[in-house]
Amino acid sequence: MLSDNATVSDAATRAAATIEDSRLAAVARYDILDTPPDGPFDRVAALAAKLLRAPVATVSIVDADRIWFKATHGLHGVTEIERAPGLCASAIQQEEPYVVTDALTDPRTAGNPLVHGEMGVRFYAAAPITTSDGHRLGTVDILDTRPRQIGQDELDTLRELAGVVMDALELRRSAQLTLRKERRARGQMERITSALQRSLLPPSLPSVPGLEVACHYHAASPAEVTGDFYDVFALGGGRWAFFLGDVTGHGAQAAAVTSLTRYTLRAAALHSQDPAAVLAELNAALLLDPNVPQHCTVLFGLLRPEPTGGFEITLAGGGHPPALRTHSGSGVVEEIFPGGMLVGALPDAEFESCRLHLREGQTLLLYTDGLTEARPRGEFFGEEGLKAFLASHPTTSASEQISELTGLLAGFDPGPTDDVALLALSVKSPTS
């Protein structure tokens, strides 16, 4: 019996070693260890501390024998600690967030030197940074010197921030691969950049009960990554959120800001029912790093189905062109312009919102200025040109409107010099 137990134990040890070897290979794949501070990761740590009201937050990577901090907030002069015994090393052993509400009484941490040492850690919560193939590289975590509880919404926020870090790592790795491939074969650049651009957009839009949602993305140049973005996602309780915007500039830095913007909006929407407050959180996030010159324009909205049919929409603006509401068959085009200032430009920026109702036969269109700033046949298209086109091409659904606009873009000569993102929403008829 002893021999059988030893055999089982040896097999388990070998299996664990194989899993850890694969995980360390994944860490090496992202080539992130011992790299200098980086704005997107620093902003995630600062956001974690702010949103979860914690004095210390880190973005940590678990190496073979150490915990290395890619970013810290409230923890000065420390870049790494020993792996064992370590909170982060324990946190990556499970898929779900790891929470210690009172480290002095929790048997998992009662003997940890971080608890009894100078830091005096009493509370710890961490969400794993997980690759698409299931390897947990490290954590986004928060620490406090007092015991406390944490709610599900806060854990969801922590999980979203860990997703932001993973997106940034993927984006960074994609950029590195792009540079290496460019040295070997210039001809591959367009295909790789196009794939990177697609990674900044949702692969598909969700099915929203009672609503038709359609989108289109027109890349002005397949060889350059730009910063247009959009998304639609559920908030629970029948509520939905949507946004569309444009980051200034081009290239990898604009793409990194785009990734941070999308996931900051998603995280903020989980705990705020005020679209203007969501934009204010994004503004604060973009301003955390003064070395990042990018700002963006955004329309952010919340959808709520109405008992009598249709949807109530609360729409907030951050320096973006107005949305347009069209009425099928009538040729009427309304500007929906909540106002608001550029996001990420000023610390005291103000954001405004408005309410509207979307009824059957109406479509709400959001677009980026690559469309209105185009110059087909040398003439500025402009917002008036767009409204005139929509008035002369009345449609009954979001998909029809996007189809008409896609045809319009295809006919521009010369084509738009900037990317164009389109997002349209329309109420489905009860019989559809």
CSV table of C-alpha atoms in Angstrom, one decimal:
chain,number,residue,atom,x,y,z
A,1,MET,CA,0.0,0.0,0.0
A,2,LEU,CA,2.8,2.4,0.8
A,3,SER,CA,4.3,1.7,-2.6
A,4,ASP,CA,1.0,2.4,-4.3
A,5,ASN,CA,0.6,5.7,-2.5
A,6,ALA,CA,4.2,6.7,-3.4
A,7,THR,CA,3.5,5.9,-7.0
A,8,VAL,CA,0.4,8.1,-7.0
A,9,SER,CA,2.2,10.9,-5.3
A,10,ASP,CA,5.1,10.7,-7.8
A,11,ALA,CA,2.7,10.8,-10.7
A,12,ALA,CA,0.9,13.8,-9.2
A,13,THR,CA,4.2,15.6,-8.7
A,14,ARG,CA,5.3,15.0,-12.3
A,15,ALA,CA,1.9,16.2,-13.6
A,16,ALA,CA,2.2,19.4,-11.5
A,17,ALA,CA,5.7,20.0,-12.8
A,18,THR,CA,4.6,19.6,-16.4
A,19,ILE,CA,1.7,22.1,-15.9
A,20,GLU,CA,4.1,24.6,-14.3
A,21,ASP,CA,6.7,24.1,-17.1
A,22,SER,CA,3.9,24.9,-19.6
A,23,ARG,CA,2.9,28.0,-17.6
A,24,LEU,CA,6.4,29.3,-17.4
A,25,ALA,CA,6.8,28.8,-21.2
A,26,ALA,CA,3.6,31.0,-21.6
A,27,VAL,CA,5.2,33.7,-19.3
A,28,ALA,CA,8.3,33.6,-21.5
A,29,ARG,CA,6.2,33.8,-24.7
A,30,TYR,CA,5.0,37.3,-23.7
A,31,ASP,CA,8.6,38.5,-23.0
A,32,ILE,CA,7.3,40.8,-20.2
A,33,LEU,CA,9.7,40.0,-17.3
A,34,ASP,CA,12.1,42.8,-16.3
A,35,THR,CA,10.7,45.2,-18.8
A,36,PRO,CA,10.5,49.0,-17.9
A,37,PRO,CA,7.3,50.7,-16.7
A,38,ASP,CA,4.6,50.8,-19.2
A,39,GLY,CA,1.7,53.3,-19.3
A,40,PRO,CA,-1.2,50.9,-19.9
A,41,PHE,CA,-0.2,48.5,-17.1
A,42,ASP,CA,0.5,51.4,-14.6
A,43,ARG,CA,-3.0,52.7,-15.4
A,44,VAL,CA,-4.6,49.4,-14.6
A,45,ALA,CA,-2.9,49.3,-11.2
A,46,ALA,CA,-4.1,52.8,-10.5
A,47,LEU,CA,-7.6,52.0,-11.7
A,48,ALA,CA,-7.7,48.9,-9.5
A,49,ALA,CA,-6.8,50.9,-6.4
A,50,LYS,CA,-9.3,53.7,-7.3
A,51,LEU,CA,-12.3,51.6,-8.3
A,52,LEU,CA,-11.9,49.1,-5.4
A,53,ARG,CA,-10.7,51.8,-2.8
A,54,ALA,CA,-7.5,50.0,-1.9
A,55,PRO,CA,-4.2,51.6,-0.8
A,56,VAL,CA,-2.1,49.1,-2.8
A,57,ALA,CA,-2.6,47.5,-6.1
A,58,THR,CA,-0.3,45.6,-8.4
A,59,VAL,CA,0.0,43.9,-11.8
A,60,SER,CA,2.1,40.8,-10.9
A,61,ILE,CA,3.7,38.1,-13.0
A,62,VAL,CA,4.7,34.8,-11.3
A,63,ASP,CA,8.2,33.7,-12.4
A,64,ALA,CA,9.9,30.4,-11.4
A,65,ASP,CA,11.2,31.7,-8.1
A,66,ARG,CA,9.8,35.2,-7.7
A,67,ILE,CA,6.8,37.5,-8.0
A,68,TRP,CA,7.7,40.3,-10.3
A,69,PHE,CA,5.7,43.5,-10.4
A,70,LYS,CA,5.0,44.9,-13.9
A,71,ALA,CA,3.1,47.8,-12.3
A,72,THR,CA,2.4,49.0,-8.7
A,73,HIS,CA,0.2,51.6,-7.1
A,74,GLY,CA,1.0,52.6,-3.5
A,75,LEU,CA,4.0,50.2,-3.3
A,76,HIS,CA,7.2,52.2,-3.7
A,77,GLY,CA,10.7,50.9,-4.3
A,78,VAL,CA,9.7,47.2,-4.6
A,79,THR,CA,10.0,45.4,-8.0
A,80,GLU,CA,9.8,41.8,-6.9
A,81,ILE,CA,9.5,39.5,-3.9
A,82,GLU,CA,10.2,35.8,-3.4
A,83,ARG,CA,7.6,33.4,-4.8
A,84,ALA,CA,7.2,31.3,-1.7
A,85,PRO,CA,5.3,31.7,0.4
A,86,GLY,CA,3.4,34.1,-1.8
A,87,LEU,CA,-0.2,35.4,-2.1
A,88,CYS,CA,0.1,35.8,-5.9
A,89,ALA,CA,1.6,32.3,-6.3
A,90,SER,CA,-1.5,30.9,-4.4
A,91,ALA,CA,-3.9,33.0,-6.4
A,92,ILE,CA,-2.8,31.5,-9.8
A,93,GLN,CA,-3.7,28.1,-8.6
A,94,GLN,CA,-7.4,28.7,-9.2
A,95,GLU,CA,-9.4,30.1,-12.1
A,96,GLU,CA,-11.7,32.4,-10.0
A,97,PRO,CA,-10.6,35.5,-8.0
A,98,TYR,CA,-8.7,34.6,-4.8
A,99,VAL,CA,-9.9,36.5,-1.7
A,100,VAL,CA,-8.5,36.7,1.8
A,101,THR,CA,-10.8,38.9,4.0
A,102,ASP,CA,-8.6,38.7,7.1
A,103,ALA,CA,-5.1,37.4,6.6
A,104,LEU,CA,-4.4,37.0,10.3
A,105,THR,CA,-7.2,34.4,10.8
A,106,ASP,CA,-7.2,32.8,7.4
A,107,PRO,CA,-5.2,29.5,7.6
A,108,ARG,CA,-3.9,30.0,4.0
A,109,THR,CA,-2.1,33.2,5.0
A,110,ALA,CA,-1.7,33.3,8.8
A,111,GLY,CA,2.1,32.5,8.5
A,112,ASN,CA,2.8,34.6,5.5
A,113,PRO,CA,5.6,37.2,6.1
A,114,LEU,CA,3.7,39.8,4.2
A,115,VAL,CA,1.1,39.6,7.0
A,116,HIS,CA,3.5,39.8,9.9
A,117,GLY,CA,6.2,41.9,8.3
A,118,GLU,CA,6.4,45.7,7.6
A,119,MET,CA,3.5,45.7,5.1
A,120,GLY,CA,1.1,44.2,7.6
A,121,VAL,CA,-1.3,42.8,4.9
A,122,ARG,CA,-4.7,42.0,6.3
A,123,PHE,CA,-6.8,41.9,3.1
A,124,TYR,CA,-6.0,40.5,-0.3
A,125,ALA,CA,-8.0,40.0,-3.5
A,126,ALA,CA,-6.6,39.0,-6.9
A,127,ALA,CA,-8.0,38.0,-10.3
A,128,PRO,CA,-5.8,35.8,-12.5
A,129,ILE,CA,-4.3,37.1,-15.8
A,130,THR,CA,-5.2,34.2,-18.0
A,131,THR,CA,-4.1,33.5,-21.6
A,132,SER,CA,-6.5,32.2,-24.2
A,133,ASP,CA,-5.1,28.7,-23.8
A,134,GLY,CA,-5.7,28.7,-20.0
A,135,HIS,CA,-2.3,29.6,-18.5
A,136,ARG,CA,-2.4,31.9,-15.5
A,137,LEU,CA,0.6,34.3,-15.8
A,138,GLY,CA,0.0,36.3,-12.7
A,139,THR,CA,-2.7,38.5,-11.2
A,140,VAL,CA,-4.2,42.0,-10.9
A,141,ASP,CA,-4.5,42.4,-7.1
A,142,ILE,CA,-5.4,44.8,-4.3
A,143,LEU,CA,-4.1,44.8,-0.8
A,144,ASP,CA,-5.2,46.5,2.4
A,145,THR,CA,-3.9,46.8,6.0
A,146,ARG,CA,-7.3,46.2,7.4
A,147,PRO,CA,-9.7,43.3,7.1
A,148,ARG,CA,-12.6,43.9,4.8
A,149,GLN,CA,-15.2,42.3,2.6
A,150,ILE,CA,-15.5,42.5,-1.2
A,151,GLY,CA,-18.7,42.3,-3.2
A,152,GLN,CA,-19.4,40.4,-6.5
A,153,ASP,CA,-19.4,43.7,-8.5
A,154,GLU,CA,-16.0,44.5,-7.2
A,155,LEU,CA,-14.7,41.1,-8.1
A,156,ASP,CA,-16.2,41.5,-11.6
A,157,THR,CA,-14.3,44.8,-11.9
A,158,LEU,CA,-11.1,43.1,-10.8
A,159,ARG,CA,-11.7,40.3,-13.3
A,160,GLU,CA,-12.3,42.9,-16.1
A,161,LEU,CA,-9.0,44.7,-15.2
A,162,ALA,CA,-7.1,41.4,-15.4
A,163,GLY,CA,-8.7,41.0,-18.9
A,164,VAL,CA,-7.4,44.5,-19.8
A,165,VAL,CA,-3.9,43.4,-18.8
A,166,MET,CA,-4.2,40.2,-20.9
A,167,ASP,CA,-5.4,42.3,-23.9
A,168,ALA,CA,-2.4,44.6,-23.4
A,169,LEU,CA,0.0,41.7,-23.3
A,170,GLU,CA,-1.5,40.2,-26.4
A,171,LEU,CA,-1.3,43.6,-28.1
A,172,ARG,CA,2.3,44.0,-27.1
A,173,ARG,CA,3.2,40.5,-28.2
A,174,SER,CA,1.4,41.2,-31.5
A,175,ALA,CA,3.4,44.3,-32.0
A,176,GLN,CA,6.6,42.5,-31.3
A,177,LEU,CA,5.7,39.7,-33.7
A,178,THR,CA,4.8,42.3,-36.3
A,179,LEU,CA,8.2,44.0,-36.0
A,180,ARG,CA,10.1,40.7,-36.3
A,181,LYS,CA,8.0,39.6,-39.3
A,182,GLU,CA,8.5,43.0,-40.9
A,183,ARG,CA,12.2,42.6,-40.9
A,184,ARG,CA,11.8,39.2,-42.6
A,185,ALA,CA,9.1,40.0,-45.1
A,186,ARG,CA,7.6,43.5,-45.6
A,187,GLY,CA,4.8,42.0,-47.7
A,188,GLN,CA,3.2,40.4,-44.6
A,189,MET,CA,2.6,43.7,-42.8
A,190,GLU,CA,-0.8,44.4,-44.2
A,191,ARG,CA,-2.2,41.1,-43.2
A,192,ILE,CA,-0.7,41.2,-39.7
A,193,THR,CA,-1.9,44.8,-39.0
A,194,SER,CA,-5.3,44.0,-40.2
A,195,ALA,CA,-5.5,41.1,-37.8
A,196,LEU,CA,-4.3,43.4,-35.0
A,197,GLN,CA,-7.0,45.9,-35.9
A,198,ARG,CA,-9.7,43.3,-35.8
A,199,SER,CA,-8.5,42.2,-32.3
A,200,LEU,CA,-9.4,45.7,-31.0
A,201,LEU,CA,-13.1,45.2,-32.1
A,202,PRO,CA,-15.6,42.7,-30.8
A,203,PRO,CA,-15.6,39.6,-33.0
A,204,SER,CA,-19.4,39.7,-33.2
A,205,LEU,CA,-22.3,41.7,-31.7
A,206,PRO,CA,-24.6,40.1,-29.2
A,207,SER,CA,-28.3,39.4,-29.8
A,208,VAL,CA,-30.4,42.0,-28.0
A,209,PRO,CA,-34.0,41.0,-27.5
A,210,GLY,CA,-36.3,43.3,-29.4
A,211,LEU,CA,-33.4,45.2,-31.0
A,212,GLU,CA,-31.5,44.9,-34.3
A,213,VAL,CA,-27.9,45.8,-34.1
A,214,ALA,CA,-25.6,46.2,-37.1
A,215,CYS,CA,-22.1,47.5,-37.5
A,216,HIS,CA,-19.4,48.1,-40.2
A,217,TYR,CA,-15.7,48.9,-40.0
A,218,HIS,CA,-13.9,50.4,-43.0
A,219,ALA,CA,-10.1,50.4,-42.7
A,220,ALA,CA,-8.6,53.3,-44.6
A,221,SER,CA,-5.2,51.6,-44.8
A,222,PRO,CA,-4.6,47.9,-44.1
A,223,ALA,CA,-1.0,48.7,-43.2
A,224,GLU,CA,-1.8,51.0,-40.3
A,225,VAL,CA,-3.6,50.4,-37.0
A,226,THR,CA,-5.9,53.2,-35.9
A,227,GLY,CA,-8.2,53.9,-33.0
A,228,ASP,CA,-11.8,53.6,-33.9
A,229,PHE,CA,-13.8,51.3,-31.6
A,230,TYR,CA,-17.3,50.2,-30.7
A,231,ASP,CA,-19.0,47.6,-28.6
A,232,VAL,CA,-22.4,46.3,-27.3
A,233,PHE,CA,-22.7,44.3,-24.1
A,234,ALA,CA,-25.2,43.1,-21.5
A,235,LEU,CA,-25.4,44.7,-18.0
A,236,GLY,CA,-27.9,42.3,-16.5
A,237,GLY,CA,-31.5,42.8,-15.6
A,238,GLY,CA,-32.5,43.4,-19.2
A,239,ARG,CA,-30.2,46.4,-19.5
A,240,TRP,CA,-27.6,46.8,-22.2
A,241,ALA,CA,-24.7,49.3,-22.9
A,242,PHE,CA,-23.2,50.4,-26.2
A,243,PHE,CA,-20.5,52.8,-27.3
A,244,LEU,CA,-18.6,54.0,-30.3
A,245,GLY,CA,-15.5,56.3,-30.4
A,246,ASP,CA,-12.3,57.3,-31.9
A,247,VAL,CA,-8.8,57.6,-30.3
A,248,THR,CA,-6.6,60.3,-31.8
A,249,GLY,CA,-3.5,59.2,-33.7
A,250,HIS,CA,-2.4,56.0,-35.3
A,251,GLY,CA,-0.1,53.1,-34.6
A,252,ALA,CA,0.6,50.8,-31.7
A,253,GLN,CA,0.2,53.6,-29.0
A,254,ALA,CA,-3.3,54.5,-30.3
A,255,ALA,CA,-4.2,50.8,-30.4
A,256,ALA,CA,-3.0,50.4,-26.8
A,257,VAL,CA,-5.2,53.3,-25.7
A,258,THR,CA,-8.1,51.9,-27.7
A,259,SER,CA,-7.8,48.6,-25.8
A,260,LEU,CA,-7.6,50.4,-22.4
A,261,THR,CA,-10.6,52.6,-23.4
A,262,ARG,CA,-12.9,49.7,-24.4
A,263,TYR,CA,-12.2,47.7,-21.2
A,264,THR,CA,-12.3,50.7,-18.9
A,265,LEU,CA,-15.8,51.6,-20.3
A,266,ARG,CA,-16.9,48.0,-19.8
A,267,ALA,CA,-15.6,47.9,-16.2
A,268,ALA,CA,-17.1,51.3,-15.3
A,269,ALA,CA,-20.5,50.4,-16.7
A,270,LEU,CA,-20.7,47.5,-14.3
A,271,HIS,CA,-21.0,49.8,-11.3
A,272,SER,CA,-22.5,53.0,-12.6
A,273,GLN,CA,-25.9,53.6,-14.1
A,274,ASP,CA,-24.9,57.1,-15.2
A,275,PRO,CA,-23.3,57.3,-18.7
A,276,ALA,CA,-21.7,60.6,-17.9
A,277,ALA,CA,-20.1,59.2,-14.8
A,278,VAL,CA,-18.7,56.3,-16.9
A,279,LEU,CA,-17.1,58.8,-19.3
A,280,ALA,CA,-15.7,60.7,-16.3
A,281,GLU,CA,-14.0,57.4,-15.1
A,282,LEU,CA,-12.5,56.9,-18.6
A,283,ASN,CA,-11.3,60.5,-18.5
A,284,ALA,CA,-9.5,59.9,-15.2
A,285,ALA,CA,-8.0,56.7,-16.5
A,286,LEU,CA,-6.5,58.3,-19.7
A,287,LEU,CA,-5.1,61.2,-17.6
A,288,LEU,CA,-3.3,58.9,-15.1
A,289,ASP,CA,-0.2,58.8,-17.4
A,290,PRO,CA,0.8,62.3,-18.5
A,291,ASN,CA,3.2,60.9,-21.1
A,292,VAL,CA,0.3,59.5,-23.2
A,293,PRO,CA,-0.8,62.3,-25.5
A,294,GLN,CA,-3.8,60.4,-26.9
A,295,HIS,CA,-7.4,61.5,-26.1
A,296,CYS,CA,-10.6,60.2,-27.6
A,297,THR,CA,-14.2,61.1,-28.5
A,298,VAL,CA,-16.9,58.8,-27.4
A,299,LEU,CA,-20.7,58.3,-27.4
A,300,PHE,CA,-21.7,55.9,-24.6
A,301,GLY,CA,-25.3,54.8,-24.1
A,302,LEU,CA,-27.5,52.6,-21.9
A,303,LEU,CA,-30.5,50.7,-23.3
A,304,ARG,CA,-33.6,49.8,-21.3
A,305,PRO,CA,-36.6,48.1,-22.9
A,306,GLU,CA,-39.9,49.9,-22.3
A,307,PRO,CA,-43.1,48.0,-21.3
A,308,THR,CA,-45.0,49.7,-24.2
A,309,GLY,CA,-42.4,48.7,-26.7
A,310,GLY,CA,-39.1,50.2,-27.9
A,311,PHE,CA,-36.2,51.3,-25.8
A,312,GLU,CA,-35.3,54.2,-23.5
A,313,ILE,CA,-31.8,55.3,-24.2
A,314,THR,CA,-29.6,57.5,-22.0
A,315,LEU,CA,-26.7,58.7,-24.2
A,316,ALA,CA,-23.6,60.6,-22.9
A,317,GLY,CA,-21.2,62.4,-25.1
A,318,GLY,CA,-17.5,63.1,-24.9
A,319,GLY,CA,-16.6,65.4,-27.8
A,320,HIS,CA,-18.0,63.0,-30.4
A,321,PRO,CA,-20.1,63.9,-33.5
A,322,PRO,CA,-23.9,63.7,-32.8
A,323,ALA,CA,-25.8,60.5,-33.3
A,324,LEU,CA,-28.5,60.5,-35.9
A,325,ARG,CA,-32.1,59.2,-35.5
A,326,THR,CA,-33.9,58.4,-38.7
A,327,HIS,CA,-37.6,57.5,-39.3
A,328,SER,CA,-38.4,54.9,-41.9
A,329,GLY,CA,-40.3,56.2,-44.9
A,330,SER,CA,-40.3,59.9,-43.8
A,331,GLY,CA,-36.8,61.0,-44.7
A,332,VAL,CA,-36.6,62.8,-41.3
A,333,VAL,CA,-33.1,62.9,-39.8
A,334,GLU,CA,-32.7,64.1,-36.2
A,335,GLU,CA,-29.4,65.1,-34.5
A,336,ILE,CA,-29.0,63.6,-31.0
A,337,PHE,CA,-26.2,65.6,-29.5
A,338,PRO,CA,-25.6,65.3,-25.7
A,339,GLY,CA,-22.6,67.5,-25.9
A,340,GLY,CA,-19.6,66.9,-23.6
A,341,MET,CA,-15.9,67.6,-23.8
A,342,LEU,CA,-13.0,65.5,-25.2
A,343,VAL,CA,-12.2,62.5,-23.1
A,344,GLY,CA,-8.6,62.4,-21.7
A,345,ALA,CA,-7.8,66.0,-22.5
A,346,LEU,CA,-8.6,67.9,-19.3
A,347,PRO,CA,-8.8,66.8,-15.7
A,348,ASP,CA,-11.9,68.9,-15.1
A,349,ALA,CA,-13.7,67.9,-18.3
A,350,GLU,CA,-17.5,67.8,-18.1
A,351,PHE,CA,-19.7,65.2,-19.7
A,352,GLU,CA,-23.4,65.5,-20.5
A,353,SER,CA,-26.1,63.1,-21.3
A,354,CYS,CA,-29.6,63.1,-22.7
A,355,ARG,CA,-32.6,60.7,-22.9
A,356,LEU,CA,-34.5,59.6,-25.9
A,357,HIS,CA,-36.8,56.9,-27.0
A,358,LEU,CA,-36.3,54.5,-29.9
A,359,ARG,CA,-39.5,53.3,-31.4
A,360,GLU,CA,-40.4,50.8,-34.1
A,361,GLY,CA,-39.5,52.3,-37.5
A,362,GLN,CA,-36.6,54.4,-36.0
A,363,THR,CA,-32.9,53.8,-36.3
A,364,LEU,CA,-30.1,55.3,-34.3
A,365,LEU,CA,-26.8,55.7,-36.1
A,366,LEU,CA,-23.4,56.3,-34.5
A,367,TYR,CA,-20.4,56.9,-36.7
A,368,THR,CA,-16.8,58.2,-36.5
A,369,ASP,CA,-15.6,61.3,-38.4
A,370,GLY,CA,-13.7,59.3,-41.0
A,371,LEU,CA,-17.0,59.2,-42.8
A,372,THR,CA,-17.8,62.9,-42.6
A,373,GLU,CA,-14.3,64.1,-43.3
A,374,ALA,CA,-14.0,62.1,-46.5
A,375,ARG,CA,-13.6,64.1,-49.7
A,376,PRO,CA,-15.2,62.1,-52.6
A,377,ARG,CA,-14.5,63.8,-55.9
A,378,GLY,CA,-12.5,66.4,-53.9
A,379,GLU,CA,-15.6,67.7,-52.1
A,380,PHE,CA,-15.9,67.6,-48.3
A,381,PHE,CA,-18.7,65.2,-47.4
A,382,GLY,CA,-19.5,66.6,-44.0
A,383,GLU,CA,-22.3,66.0,-41.5
A,384,GLU,CA,-24.8,67.8,-43.8
A,385,GLY,CA,-23.8,65.4,-46.6
A,386,LEU,CA,-24.4,62.4,-44.3
A,387,LYS,CA,-27.8,63.7,-43.2
A,388,ALA,CA,-28.8,64.4,-46.8
A,389,PHE,CA,-27.8,60.9,-47.8
A,390,LEU,CA,-29.8,59.3,-45.0
A,391,ALA,CA,-32.9,61.4,-45.8
A,392,SER,CA,-32.7,60.3,-49.4
A,393,HIS,CA,-32.2,56.6,-48.5
A,394,PRO,CA,-34.8,55.9,-45.8
A,395,THR,CA,-34.5,52.4,-44.4
A,396,THR,CA,-36.5,50.3,-42.1
A,397,SER,CA,-33.8,48.6,-40.0
A,398,ALA,CA,-30.3,48.9,-38.7
A,399,SER,CA,-28.9,46.3,-41.1
A,400,GLU,CA,-30.4,48.1,-44.1
A,401,GLN,CA,-29.0,51.4,-43.1
A,402,ILE,CA,-25.5,49.9,-42.6
A,403,SER,CA,-25.8,48.2,-46.0
A,404,GLU,CA,-26.6,51.6,-47.6
A,405,LEU,CA,-23.7,53.3,-45.9
A,406,THR,CA,-21.3,50.5,-46.8
A,407,GLY,CA,-22.2,51.0,-50.4
A,408,LEU,CA,-21.7,54.7,-50.0
A,409,LEU,CA,-18.2,54.2,-48.7
A,410,ALA,CA,-17.3,51.8,-51.4
A,411,GLY,CA,-18.3,54.4,-54.0
A,412,PHE,CA,-16.1,57.2,-52.6
A,413,ASP,CA,-13.3,58.2,-54.9
A,414,PRO,CA,-10.9,58.8,-53.4
A,415,GLY,CA,-11.8,56.7,-50.4
A,416,PRO,CA,-11.8,57.9,-46.8
A,417,THR,CA,-8.3,58.8,-45.5
A,418,ASP,CA,-9.3,57.8,-41.9
A,419,ASP,CA,-11.0,54.6,-40.6
A,420,VAL,CA,-14.8,54.6,-40.4
A,421,ALA,CA,-16.7,52.8,-37.7
A,422,LEU,CA,-20.5,52.5,-37.9
A,423,LEU,CA,-23.0,51.2,-35.3
A,424,ALA,CA,-26.8,51.3,-35.9
A,425,LEU,CA,-29.6,50.3,-33.6
A,426,SER,CA,-33.3,49.8,-34.6
A,427,VAL,CA,-36.4,48.3,-32.9
A,428,LYS,CA,-37.6,45.0,-34.3
A,429,SER,CA,-41.2,44.8,-35.2
A,430,PRO,CA,-43.3,42.4,-33.0
A,431,THR,CA,-43.7,40.0,-35.9
A,432,SER,CA,-39.9,39.8,-36.8
